[in-house]
Amino acid sequence: MVTLTDEFMLEMQRRMLRIRAFDERASKMVKRGHIPGTVHTSIGQEAQVVGATMALGDNDYMSGNHRSHGHPIGKGSPLGPLMAELQGKGTGVCKGKGGSLHLADFNVGSLGESGIVGSSIPIAMGAALSSQVLGRDTVALAFFGDGAANQGVLYESMNMSGTWKLPVIFLCENNQYALSTPAHTVTSGVIADRAAGFGIPGVRVEDGQDVLAVYAAVSEAVARARRGEGPTLIEVVTYRYNEHSEGLRLGTDYRPSDEREAWLKKDPIVLFREHLIANGHTAEAMDALEAEVLAEVDAAVEFSENSPWPDASVGFDDLYTDSEYAA
Amino acid sequence: MTIENMPMVKAINAGLRAALAKDDRVLLMGEDIGTLGGVFRVTEGLKNEFGSNRVLDTPLAESAIVGTAIGLAMRGYRPVCEIQFDGFIYPAFDQITSQLAKMTSRHEGELPMPVVIRVPYGGHIGAVEHHQESNEAYFAHTAGLRLVSPSNPHDAYWMIQEAIESQDPVLFFEPKSRYWPKGDVNLSANDIPLHASRIARTGTDVTLIGHGAMVSVLLQAAEIAQEEGTSVEVVDLRSLSPVDYGPILDSVRKTGRAVVAQEAPQNVSLGSEIAATITERAFYSLEAPVVRVSGFDVPFPPAKLETIYLPDADRVLDAVDRVLSY
């Protein structure tokens, strides 16, 4: 078991709280028309996100998917430009052109996100290859879900990175549903076990609501990658509390009614709060931390609301890099 | 004669139900199509009615879905695949263009490929790239595929059944933004074959050409033009590949002016191909160059900008003014 400083563990809780508060606010803003379209929230999956992102160093890379608000927050992105991106403001991390589905903050090592699930996996592998070729010890981590675990590109990537011993971590966020489809109805065997076919370690974190358990598993894979021993597949079992996509109004009727209740009892933020209190922190200090984070989210919304809308002409900006070829 | 008023989403559902009931070799496959009934509810209730052997909730794996459909078709089945959103089709691009499109010609016509791929396409739903695209040109460029797109509930009801009955692979582009407006469906009779284009409104001064959701925009533009004293004819393509050029050329020979409209970006698009063909084949009837109205040549923009990106009646009417004033 890794020993972590108090400061580090408080930061873990802070980042989990940020993800929760940010996504709860985003959900509300979608329903009230302040954010166009829909958003996919990570509410319920905070431990899995923060346990993974905080096991990475500042210079390490990650790639995400459609449910990727938490990934930059977990890696330490400030909230204002992320909220502005959701609203489509010019002050957003992608100048308002990426939106919720492409919330990439390159300042924290994000290699981008995409709604085409699985498609970001080999991109992380490319970053890992660059580290290897350049002789740097940076690693790359690809986030994807249980749905994407059935896309062929994951297996092309595990094979190539296993052969070349690339410093990459394949992190499957198994929240047990691909939109409405229960993972067990479309998944043959255990996802983590698939690593064996490629001669790489496969690790299953059964309690993905325990931020320390996720952190420990990812830290070990990161260390292994830095030592030049190649990739690891990690499957983290977790649960999303809300519907697939806020604002889509597809409901959650496809899940047994008591299932969510059971997972709510394993709320990662509540569990870690209790852990911190058991280790000498006061409830008052925890309350204060929560209030602090809510104020941060308020400030992020204010920053975004006060940011101007971009002119429609920006739609033609940045299409090419070489200006002489621009249309 | 039985006429029912229903939205396109129900019309396609009814068409699929009729096809499933008529022929037990018809199977539906796709992500979230069974228990949930699809993200857009097009397949609602069909799994309950026909069972999980006929309506398959598949893994999230588009390449495998289409590849499996090809194998099923080789063994006499008539699979209907749903691609959840337009942009999700790209992981299946290899199976569609390298295998599905070429099977029949590769095997000298001995191997029919009765596969239907349903693709909810196009904008106006406030999503982003991969969820709002009009990407038919990629597939129209590939010989061996048929592409069709209904613009109204009646056509949708009949075209989906004809597509399933076709011996060829059909990509069935469903305009998402037209899923919910209701229209009359004549359940007893189909008046037009799958691959025929249709005159949606007759007129004498300008011909407007489009498909899917664009047809309602063109009809709206035609109404406004009428008030301004311009008589507009509207052609609903219905079949995007091959295009049924007869009615288009007849119309242009009558009006002498044509505007082609589409949600897709303009560069190397279906609209560009139609404009070029009109110019080649009806050159001496033209009073003005054929004008295209398209989405812009940029990735599909964020939701806030979609109304600017997507052609509306105003932009179509600007094009009408251009061809009239030439």
XYZ file of C-alpha atoms in Angstrom:
653
model
C 0.000 0.000 0.000
C 1.354 3.395 -0.942
C 1.742 5.979 1.777
C 0.309 9.336 0.848
C 0.697 12.668 2.569
C -2.277 14.369 4.165
C -1.965 17.180 1.698
C -2.130 14.800 -1.248
C -5.208 13.013 0.091
C -6.990 16.307 0.721
C -6.210 17.253 -2.862
C -7.753 13.961 -3.995
C -10.945 14.813 -2.136
C -10.879 18.363 -3.498
C -10.635 17.135 -7.074
C -13.406 14.576 -6.589
C -15.588 17.317 -5.125
C -14.744 19.567 -8.055
C -15.838 16.917 -10.564
C -19.080 16.298 -8.663
C -19.930 19.984 -8.266
C -18.889 20.882 -11.813
C -20.959 18.099 -13.359
C -23.973 18.715 -11.131
C -23.921 22.335 -12.201
C -23.413 21.420 -15.859
C -26.374 19.048 -15.681
C -28.582 21.805 -14.304
C -27.366 24.288 -16.898
C -28.189 21.890 -19.745
C -31.701 21.376 -18.439
C -32.199 25.133 -18.175
C -30.796 25.852 -21.600
C -27.599 27.574 -20.436
C -25.452 24.894 -22.055
C -26.465 23.864 -25.582
C -26.879 20.183 -26.414
C -26.184 17.498 -23.849
C -23.411 16.614 -21.399
C -22.147 13.250 -20.177
C -21.374 13.479 -16.463
C -18.936 11.487 -14.323
C -21.068 11.760 -11.180
C -20.444 8.537 -9.214
C -17.167 7.803 -11.008
C -15.028 10.454 -9.289
C -12.766 8.008 -7.423
C -11.925 6.173 -10.599
C -11.118 9.429 -12.415
C -9.087 11.049 -9.643
C -7.313 7.831 -8.619
C -6.070 7.551 -12.202
C -5.320 11.180 -13.053
C -3.470 11.840 -9.783
C -1.290 8.786 -10.335
C 0.027 10.590 -13.420
C 2.718 13.252 -13.278
C 2.300 16.785 -14.579
C 4.099 15.935 -17.813
C 2.238 12.705 -18.493
C -0.409 12.463 -21.185
C -3.967 11.192 -21.258
C -6.693 10.766 -23.848
C -10.385 10.683 -23.128
C -13.787 9.899 -24.515
C -17.287 11.370 -24.476
C -17.487 11.336 -20.658
C -14.417 13.453 -20.098
C -15.202 16.500 -17.961
C -13.596 14.777 -14.998
C -10.328 13.903 -16.704
C -8.944 17.449 -17.061
C -10.388 18.403 -13.657
C -8.711 15.368 -12.121
C -5.427 16.363 -13.751
C -5.708 19.847 -12.233
C -7.321 22.082 -14.876
C -8.853 25.319 -13.624
C -12.652 25.186 -13.849
C -13.446 28.530 -15.490
C -12.205 27.770 -19.032
C -13.753 24.280 -18.818
C -17.180 25.700 -18.007
C -16.742 28.318 -20.731
C -16.015 25.507 -23.181
C -19.278 23.758 -22.270
C -21.164 26.975 -22.967
C -19.315 27.574 -26.237
C -17.591 30.766 -25.120
C -14.394 32.045 -26.742
C -12.588 31.786 -23.376
C -13.130 28.010 -23.310
C -10.185 25.608 -23.359
C -10.893 24.913 -27.055
C -12.118 28.457 -27.774
C -15.668 27.185 -27.527
C -15.366 24.938 -30.567
C -14.945 21.606 -28.776
C -17.804 21.687 -26.303
C -18.558 18.989 -23.773
C -17.531 16.118 -26.035
C -14.092 17.540 -26.827
C -13.118 19.191 -23.575
C -9.372 18.978 -24.065
C -7.108 21.098 -21.894
C -3.718 20.642 -23.530
C -2.069 22.464 -20.592
C -2.585 19.404 -18.401
C -1.388 16.827 -20.918
C -4.742 16.071 -22.476
C -4.435 14.646 -25.989
C -8.104 15.271 -26.677
C -11.395 13.506 -26.348
C -13.853 12.121 -28.846
C -17.408 10.901 -28.979
C -16.295 8.048 -31.210
C -15.556 5.698 -28.372
C -12.262 3.847 -28.553
C -10.888 6.190 -31.172
C -8.647 8.038 -28.703
C -6.882 4.859 -27.546
C -4.196 4.642 -30.262
C -3.573 8.382 -29.945
C -2.334 7.849 -26.391
C -0.163 5.074 -27.784
C 1.406 7.548 -30.211
C 2.296 9.874 -27.361
C 3.805 6.883 -25.542
C 5.890 6.003 -28.599
C 7.163 9.590 -28.732
C 8.304 9.276 -25.114
C 10.122 6.076 -25.954
C 11.777 7.445 -29.092
C 12.794 10.669 -27.355
C 14.087 8.771 -24.324
C 11.768 10.585 -21.928
C 10.109 8.926 -18.983
C 6.644 10.377 -19.609
C 3.753 7.935 -19.887
C 0.347 8.139 -21.557
C -2.983 6.881 -20.263
C -6.041 6.177 -22.429
C -9.450 6.357 -20.758
C -12.288 4.368 -22.327
C -15.433 2.631 -21.158
C -16.797 -0.896 -21.094
C -18.552 -0.160 -24.397
C -15.328 0.868 -26.131
C -13.655 -2.265 -24.755
C -15.471 -4.090 -27.570
C -14.059 -1.919 -30.365
C -11.312 -3.568 -32.366
C -8.904 -0.656 -32.106
C -8.240 -1.494 -28.434
C -6.812 -4.848 -29.492
C -4.702 -3.349 -32.267
C -3.335 -0.949 -29.656
C -2.667 -3.594 -26.993
C -0.831 -5.699 -29.531
C 1.330 -2.900 -30.906
C 2.179 -1.383 -27.543
C 2.839 -4.801 -26.036
C 5.217 -5.659 -28.858
C 7.050 -2.354 -28.597
C 6.845 -2.148 -24.779
C 5.339 1.331 -24.946
C 4.765 3.342 -21.767
C 0.981 3.388 -22.058
C -1.848 2.487 -19.673
C -5.203 1.343 -21.031
C -7.721 2.342 -18.400
C -11.184 0.861 -18.833
C -13.767 2.780 -16.830
C -16.272 -0.026 -16.488
C -19.424 1.760 -15.328
C -21.310 -1.344 -16.430
C -23.478 0.253 -19.103
C -22.715 1.281 -22.661
C -25.508 3.855 -22.893
C -28.394 1.477 -22.038
C -26.656 -1.821 -22.745
C -25.523 -3.807 -19.676
C -21.864 -4.746 -20.101
C -22.476 -8.381 -19.143
C -24.869 -8.831 -22.084
C -22.309 -7.785 -24.690
C -18.953 -8.648 -23.116
C -17.360 -12.050 -23.428
C -15.240 -12.880 -20.399
C -13.603 -10.337 -18.134
C -12.192 -7.221 -19.763
C -9.015 -7.206 -17.643
C -8.341 -10.837 -18.599
C -8.073 -9.862 -22.258
C -4.615 -8.449 -21.530
C -3.268 -11.987 -21.141
C -3.687 -12.607 -24.848
C -1.203 -9.830 -25.528
C 1.269 -10.853 -22.854
C 0.716 -7.712 -20.813
C -0.562 -7.368 -17.232
C -4.317 -7.050 -16.778
C -5.557 -5.676 -13.472
C -9.142 -5.495 -12.264
C -9.909 -2.936 -9.559
C -13.117 -4.380 -8.103
C -13.758 -1.386 -5.863
C -13.532 1.540 -8.194
C -15.320 3.710 -5.621
C -12.178 3.612 -3.465
C -9.898 6.340 -4.737
C -6.879 4.833 -2.975
C -7.388 1.432 -4.587
C -7.532 2.998 -8.049
C -4.552 5.191 -7.267
C -2.487 2.198 -6.135
C -3.258 0.154 -9.253
C -2.574 2.992 -11.674
C 0.596 4.044 -9.815
C 1.990 0.560 -10.213
C 1.227 0.573 -13.958
C 2.787 4.035 -14.308
C 5.955 2.889 -12.512
C 6.140 -0.171 -14.716
C 5.737 1.966 -17.843
C 8.426 4.390 -16.677
C 10.798 1.492 -16.121
C 10.350 0.588 -19.786
C 8.406 -2.598 -19.091
C 5.495 -1.699 -21.331
C 1.731 -1.306 -21.161
C -0.866 -2.388 -18.605
C -4.612 -2.862 -19.006
C -6.566 -1.755 -15.935
C -10.301 -2.329 -15.596
C -11.939 -0.267 -12.860
C -15.447 -1.268 -11.828
C -17.578 1.782 -11.082
C -21.043 3.228 -11.670
C -22.520 6.378 -13.136
C -25.313 7.770 -11.018
C -27.090 9.808 -13.685
C -28.422 8.993 -17.115
C -26.051 8.347 -20.025
C -26.318 11.900 -21.240
C -27.960 14.750 -19.385
C -30.605 16.401 -21.460
C -31.101 13.402 -23.737
C -33.986 12.307 -21.503
C -33.533 8.604 -22.183
C -33.967 7.887 -18.475
C -32.378 4.951 -16.670
C -35.225 2.416 -16.844
C -32.802 -0.110 -18.320
C -31.165 -0.437 -14.909
C -32.743 -2.385 -12.030
C -34.333 0.113 -9.639
C -32.432 -1.060 -6.551
C -29.064 -1.106 -8.315
C -28.463 2.638 -8.170
C -29.525 2.701 -4.523
C -26.868 0.108 -3.702
C -24.186 2.080 -5.536
C -25.263 5.344 -3.891
C -24.264 3.727 -0.607
C -20.773 3.484 -2.092
C -20.537 7.153 -3.003
C -16.794 7.647 -3.483
C -16.828 11.156 -2.054
C -18.713 10.142 1.082
C -16.458 7.107 1.534
C -13.283 9.156 1.255
C -14.650 11.878 3.527
C -15.208 9.193 6.160
C -11.708 7.859 5.556
C -10.205 11.314 6.032
C -12.205 11.921 9.204
C -11.110 8.551 10.571
C -7.560 9.713 9.921
C -7.721 12.853 11.991
C -9.521 15.435 9.888
C -12.540 17.141 11.356
C -16.003 17.109 9.849
C -15.864 20.900 9.943
C -12.732 20.897 7.810
C -14.444 18.578 5.321
C -17.501 20.837 5.209
C -15.249 23.814 4.626
C -13.526 22.023 1.746
C -16.893 21.263 0.172
C -18.005 24.875 0.529
C -14.725 26.040 -0.989
C -15.239 23.850 -4.042
C -18.827 25.023 -4.514
C -17.530 28.589 -4.479
C -14.940 27.618 -7.095
C -17.698 26.275 -9.346
C -19.757 29.436 -8.796
C -16.738 31.470 -9.846
C -16.237 29.260 -12.922
C -19.845 29.787 -13.973
C -19.499 33.507 -13.406
C -16.310 33.596 -15.489
C -18.102 31.752 -18.259
C -21.313 33.777 -18.117
C -19.273 36.993 -18.271
C -17.265 35.802 -21.257
C -18.408 37.069 -24.653
C -19.868 34.809 -27.306
C -17.425 34.284 -30.151
C -18.304 35.761 -33.511
C -19.716 33.147 -35.893
C -16.788 33.817 -38.240
C -14.476 31.907 -35.876
C -16.013 28.801 -37.412
C -13.587 29.273 -40.295
C -10.548 29.953 -38.083
C -7.863 27.357 -37.413
C -9.025 24.930 -40.071
C -5.474 24.739 -41.390
C -2.175 25.702 -39.848
C -0.410 26.975 -42.972
C -2.197 30.199 -43.805
C -1.219 30.100 -47.486
C -3.380 26.991 -47.920
C -6.399 28.394 -46.106
C -9.645 28.578 -48.047
C -57.386 3.070 -48.158
C -55.897 3.443 -44.689
C -54.313 6.784 -43.934
C -52.679 7.453 -40.591
C -51.123 10.634 -39.353
C -47.814 9.892 -37.621
C -44.271 11.172 -37.186
C -41.449 9.678 -39.252
C -40.060 7.881 -36.219
C -43.319 5.908 -35.929
C -43.515 5.414 -39.687
C -40.087 3.757 -39.810
C -41.005 1.719 -36.746
C -44.177 0.565 -38.504
C -42.238 -0.190 -41.682
C -39.700 -2.272 -39.764
C -42.528 -4.093 -37.959
C -44.193 -4.906 -41.280
C -40.901 -6.203 -42.720
C -40.170 -8.318 -39.632
C -43.694 -9.779 -39.761
C -43.570 -10.490 -43.480
C -40.193 -12.222 -43.690
C -38.543 -14.087 -40.838
C -35.147 -13.670 -42.487
C -35.280 -9.982 -41.549
C -33.140 -9.217 -38.475
C -32.405 -5.927 -36.750
C -28.979 -5.304 -35.202
C -27.514 -2.345 -33.402
C -26.464 -0.610 -30.220
C -29.267 -0.022 -27.687
C -31.964 -0.870 -30.258
C -33.676 -3.676 -28.331
C -34.490 -3.036 -24.697
C -34.173 0.741 -25.002
C -35.743 0.838 -28.459
C -32.921 2.946 -29.859
C -31.709 6.399 -28.882
C -34.360 7.892 -31.190
C -36.945 5.171 -30.349
C -37.177 4.035 -33.950
C -37.094 0.355 -32.908
C -39.271 0.762 -29.815
C -41.268 -2.347 -28.914
C -39.830 -4.522 -31.686
C -37.647 -6.663 -29.418
C -40.661 -7.445 -27.214
C -42.736 -8.292 -30.236
C -40.253 -10.354 -32.254
C -37.802 -11.550 -29.615
C -34.098 -11.143 -29.038
C -33.232 -13.493 -31.914
C -34.761 -11.052 -34.395
C -33.846 -7.762 -32.710
C -30.261 -7.929 -31.483
C -28.687 -5.605 -28.933
C -25.097 -5.717 -30.141
C -21.808 -4.774 -28.540
C -20.519 -1.295 -29.316
C -18.561 -2.360 -32.375
C -19.725 -0.914 -35.699
C -17.177 -2.751 -37.803
C -18.275 -6.072 -36.316
C -21.960 -5.193 -36.704
C -21.652 -4.513 -40.437
C -19.251 -7.414 -41.002
C -21.682 -9.781 -39.284
C -24.524 -8.418 -41.399
C -22.549 -9.237 -44.544
C -22.085 -12.818 -43.354
C -25.775 -13.091 -42.490
C -26.720 -11.806 -45.948
C -24.463 -14.429 -47.535
C -26.496 -17.060 -45.706
C -29.834 -15.694 -46.920
C -30.779 -13.297 -44.124
C -31.826 -9.681 -44.590
C -30.119 -7.782 -41.779
C -30.985 -4.186 -40.942
C -28.224 -2.465 -38.955
C -28.690 0.720 -37.014
C -25.771 3.123 -36.700
C -26.640 5.192 -33.642
C -25.506 8.562 -35.024
C -24.140 9.511 -38.469
C -20.554 9.981 -37.298
C -20.504 6.597 -35.567
C -20.396 4.926 -38.964
C -16.692 5.610 -39.486
C -15.410 2.580 -37.537
C -17.462 0.496 -40.040
C -16.144 2.330 -43.087
C -13.821 -0.496 -44.100
C -16.534 -3.157 -43.961
C -18.961 -0.950 -45.898
C -16.634 0.244 -48.649
C -14.199 -2.679 -48.949
C -16.584 -5.575 -48.428
C -20.281 -4.726 -48.565
C -20.091 -2.498 -51.646
C -17.930 -4.870 -53.632
C -19.308 -8.334 -52.802
C -21.848 -8.521 -55.615
C -19.571 -7.344 -58.405
C -16.624 -9.337 -57.022
C -18.739 -12.490 -57.282
C -20.122 -11.677 -60.703
C -23.657 -11.085 -59.493
C -23.924 -14.505 -57.877
C -24.084 -13.019 -54.406
C -26.912 -10.618 -53.567
C -26.201 -8.368 -50.569
C -29.575 -7.492 -48.998
C -28.146 -5.450 -46.130
C -29.739 -2.228 -44.919
C -27.762 0.228 -42.817
C -29.950 2.827 -41.138
C -28.132 6.069 -40.451
C -29.861 8.837 -38.486
C -28.130 11.843 -40.047
C -28.010 15.601 -40.114
C -28.314 18.580 -37.819
C -30.874 20.637 -35.901
C -30.670 18.552 -32.718
C -28.166 20.704 -30.838
C -25.402 18.124 -30.692
C -21.866 18.387 -32.112
C -19.655 16.717 -34.708
C -20.199 12.947 -35.049
C -23.845 13.491 -34.062
C -25.083 15.955 -36.678
C -23.200 15.152 -39.847
C -24.499 14.787 -43.359
C -21.843 12.356 -44.533
C -23.552 10.679 -47.500
C -20.898 11.791 -49.998
C -18.308 9.339 -48.609
C -20.613 6.485 -49.503
C -22.102 7.903 -52.705
C -18.511 7.902 -53.968
C -18.384 4.124 -53.595
C -19.925 2.126 -56.429
C -22.037 -0.837 -55.390
C -23.904 0.890 -52.588
C -27.360 2.358 -52.837
C -28.172 5.430 -50.755
C -31.694 6.636 -50.075
C -33.198 9.253 -47.772
C -36.889 9.882 -47.024
C -38.130 13.414 -46.434
C -41.557 12.620 -44.959
C -43.355 9.898 -42.952
C -45.149 8.330 -45.945
C -41.928 7.846 -47.900
C -40.136 6.638 -44.786
C -42.751 3.933 -44.172
C -42.527 2.548 -47.686
C -38.871 3.203 -48.435
C -37.636 1.251 -45.416
C -39.657 -1.773 -46.533
C -38.437 -1.460 -50.118
C -34.863 -1.077 -48.890
C -35.199 -4.310 -46.918
C -36.653 -6.063 -49.960
C -33.827 -4.804 -52.177
C -31.185 -7.387 -53.114
C -28.535 -4.651 -52.920
C -26.910 -2.996 -49.921
C -28.859 0.144 -49.025
C -27.685 2.950 -46.763
C -30.860 4.486 -45.412
C -30.244 8.077 -44.273
C -32.927 9.148 -41.795
C -33.169 12.923 -41.254
C -33.128 13.247 -37.450
C -34.730 16.674 -37.485
C -37.734 15.245 -39.397
C -38.259 12.345 -36.978
C -40.982 14.092 -34.973
C -43.145 16.279 -37.286
C -46.250 14.329 -38.283
C -47.492 13.607 -41.766
C -50.057 11.431 -43.495
C -48.977 7.883 -44.285
C -50.996 5.858 -46.742
C -50.581 2.386 -45.288
C -52.415 0.663 -48.161
C -50.541 1.896 -51.198
C -47.095 2.952 -52.222
C -47.072 5.280 -55.192
C -43.400 5.462 -56.146
C -40.431 3.066 -56.374
C -37.428 3.291 -54.035
C -34.982 4.706 -56.537
C -37.207 7.365 -58.090
C -36.978 11.063 -57.353
C -40.210 12.948 -56.799
C -41.605 16.373 -57.648
C -42.615 17.681 -54.232
C -44.067 20.937 -55.611
C -44.601 22.111 -59.147
C -43.467 25.479 -60.437
C -42.151 27.202 -63.525
C -39.352 29.664 -62.666
C -36.698 27.849 -60.616
C -35.972 24.219 -59.688
C -34.855 23.513 -56.114
C -33.287 20.107 -55.470
C -32.596 18.426 -52.135
C -33.210 15.422 -49.933
C -34.165 14.457 -46.401
C -34.606 17.353 -44.005
C -33.658 19.844 -46.717
C -36.920 19.165 -48.591
C -39.031 20.874 -45.922
C -36.659 23.854 -46.016
C -37.036 24.015 -49.818
C -40.834 23.822 -49.577
C -40.789 26.616 -47.027
C -38.577 28.701 -49.329
C -40.963 27.963 -52.220
C -43.915 29.300 -50.192
C -42.093 32.552 -49.493
C -40.958 32.838 -53.125
C -44.555 32.353 -54.246
C -45.575 35.399 -52.189
C -42.809 37.306 -53.949
C -44.153 36.222 -57.326
C -41.663 33.445 -58.123
C -42.961 30.004 -59.029
C -40.660 27.345 -57.604
C -40.499 23.641 -58.392
C -39.062 21.350 -55.690
C -37.475 17.977 -56.439
C -37.088 15.502 -53.562
C -34.175 13.243 -54.549
C -35.174 10.255 -52.360
C -32.400 8.195 -53.962
C -28.958 9.741 -53.454
C -27.010 7.068 -55.273
C -27.762 6.380 -57.983
C -29.591 9.677 -58.571
C -32.743 9.491 -60.683
C -31.880 12.351 -63.036
C -34.944 12.139 -65.334
C -37.330 14.327 -63.292
C -34.491 16.697 -62.342
C -33.449 17.315 -65.957
C -37.073 17.606 -67.127
C -37.662 20.211 -64.454
C -34.521 22.199 -65.238
C -35.309 22.120 -68.978
C -38.648 23.695 -68.058
C -37.430 26.329 -65.564
C -33.919 27.010 -66.905
C -32.646 27.623 -63.370
C -31.542 25.276 -60.619
C -30.431 25.472 -56.976
C -29.127 22.368 -55.206
C -29.304 22.438 -51.394
C -27.778 20.170 -48.770
C -26.674 20.171 -45.134
C -23.330 18.615 -46.094
C -20.190 20.655 -46.666
C -19.889 21.700 -50.300
C -16.462 20.463 -51.330
C -16.791 17.269 -53.470
C -20.362 16.789 -52.255
C -23.477 15.133 -53.662
C -24.814 18.605 -54.492
C -21.664 19.348 -56.488
C -22.138 16.154 -58.491
C -25.768 16.978 -59.247
C -24.863 20.550 -60.263
C -22.173 19.222 -62.613
C -24.536 16.668 -64.153
C -27.248 19.286 -64.764
C -24.657 21.521 -66.405
C -23.461 18.687 -68.654
C -26.841 17.358 -69.624
C -29.110 20.413 -69.678
C -26.575 23.090 -70.624
C -28.569 24.610 -73.441
C -31.659 24.966 -71.233
C -29.854 26.836 -68.484
C -30.445 30.567 -68.072
C -28.006 30.813 -65.162
C -25.240 28.767 -63.531
C -26.466 26.064 -61.140
C -26.021 27.364 -57.598
C -25.251 25.190 -54.564
C -26.397 25.974 -51.015
C -24.518 23.873 -48.458
C -23.156 23.638 -44.987
C -19.761 25.275 -44.767
C -16.445 23.548 -45.410
C -15.622 23.250 -41.724
C -16.167 20.489 -39.167
C -19.771 20.491 -37.919
C -19.787 23.411 -35.461
C -20.791 23.468 -31.780
C -24.534 23.602 -31.057
C -24.591 27.352 -30.606
C -23.601 27.869 -34.248
C -25.621 25.128 -35.937
C -28.378 27.432 -37.145
C -25.735 29.491 -38.928
C -24.112 26.411 -40.438
C -27.281 24.703 -41.670
C -28.907 26.153 -44.800
C -32.287 27.734 -44.040
C -35.017 29.175 -46.272
C -33.259 32.528 -46.215
C -30.047 31.155 -47.693
C -32.003 29.154 -50.260
C -33.900 32.302 -51.272
C -30.637 34.209 -51.657
C -29.601 31.511 -54.132
C -32.976 31.785 -55.881
C -32.376 35.530 -56.238
C -28.930 34.856 -57.680
C -30.137 32.467 -60.385
C -33.064 34.748 -61.234
C -30.956 37.877 -61.528
C -28.157 36.300 -63.562
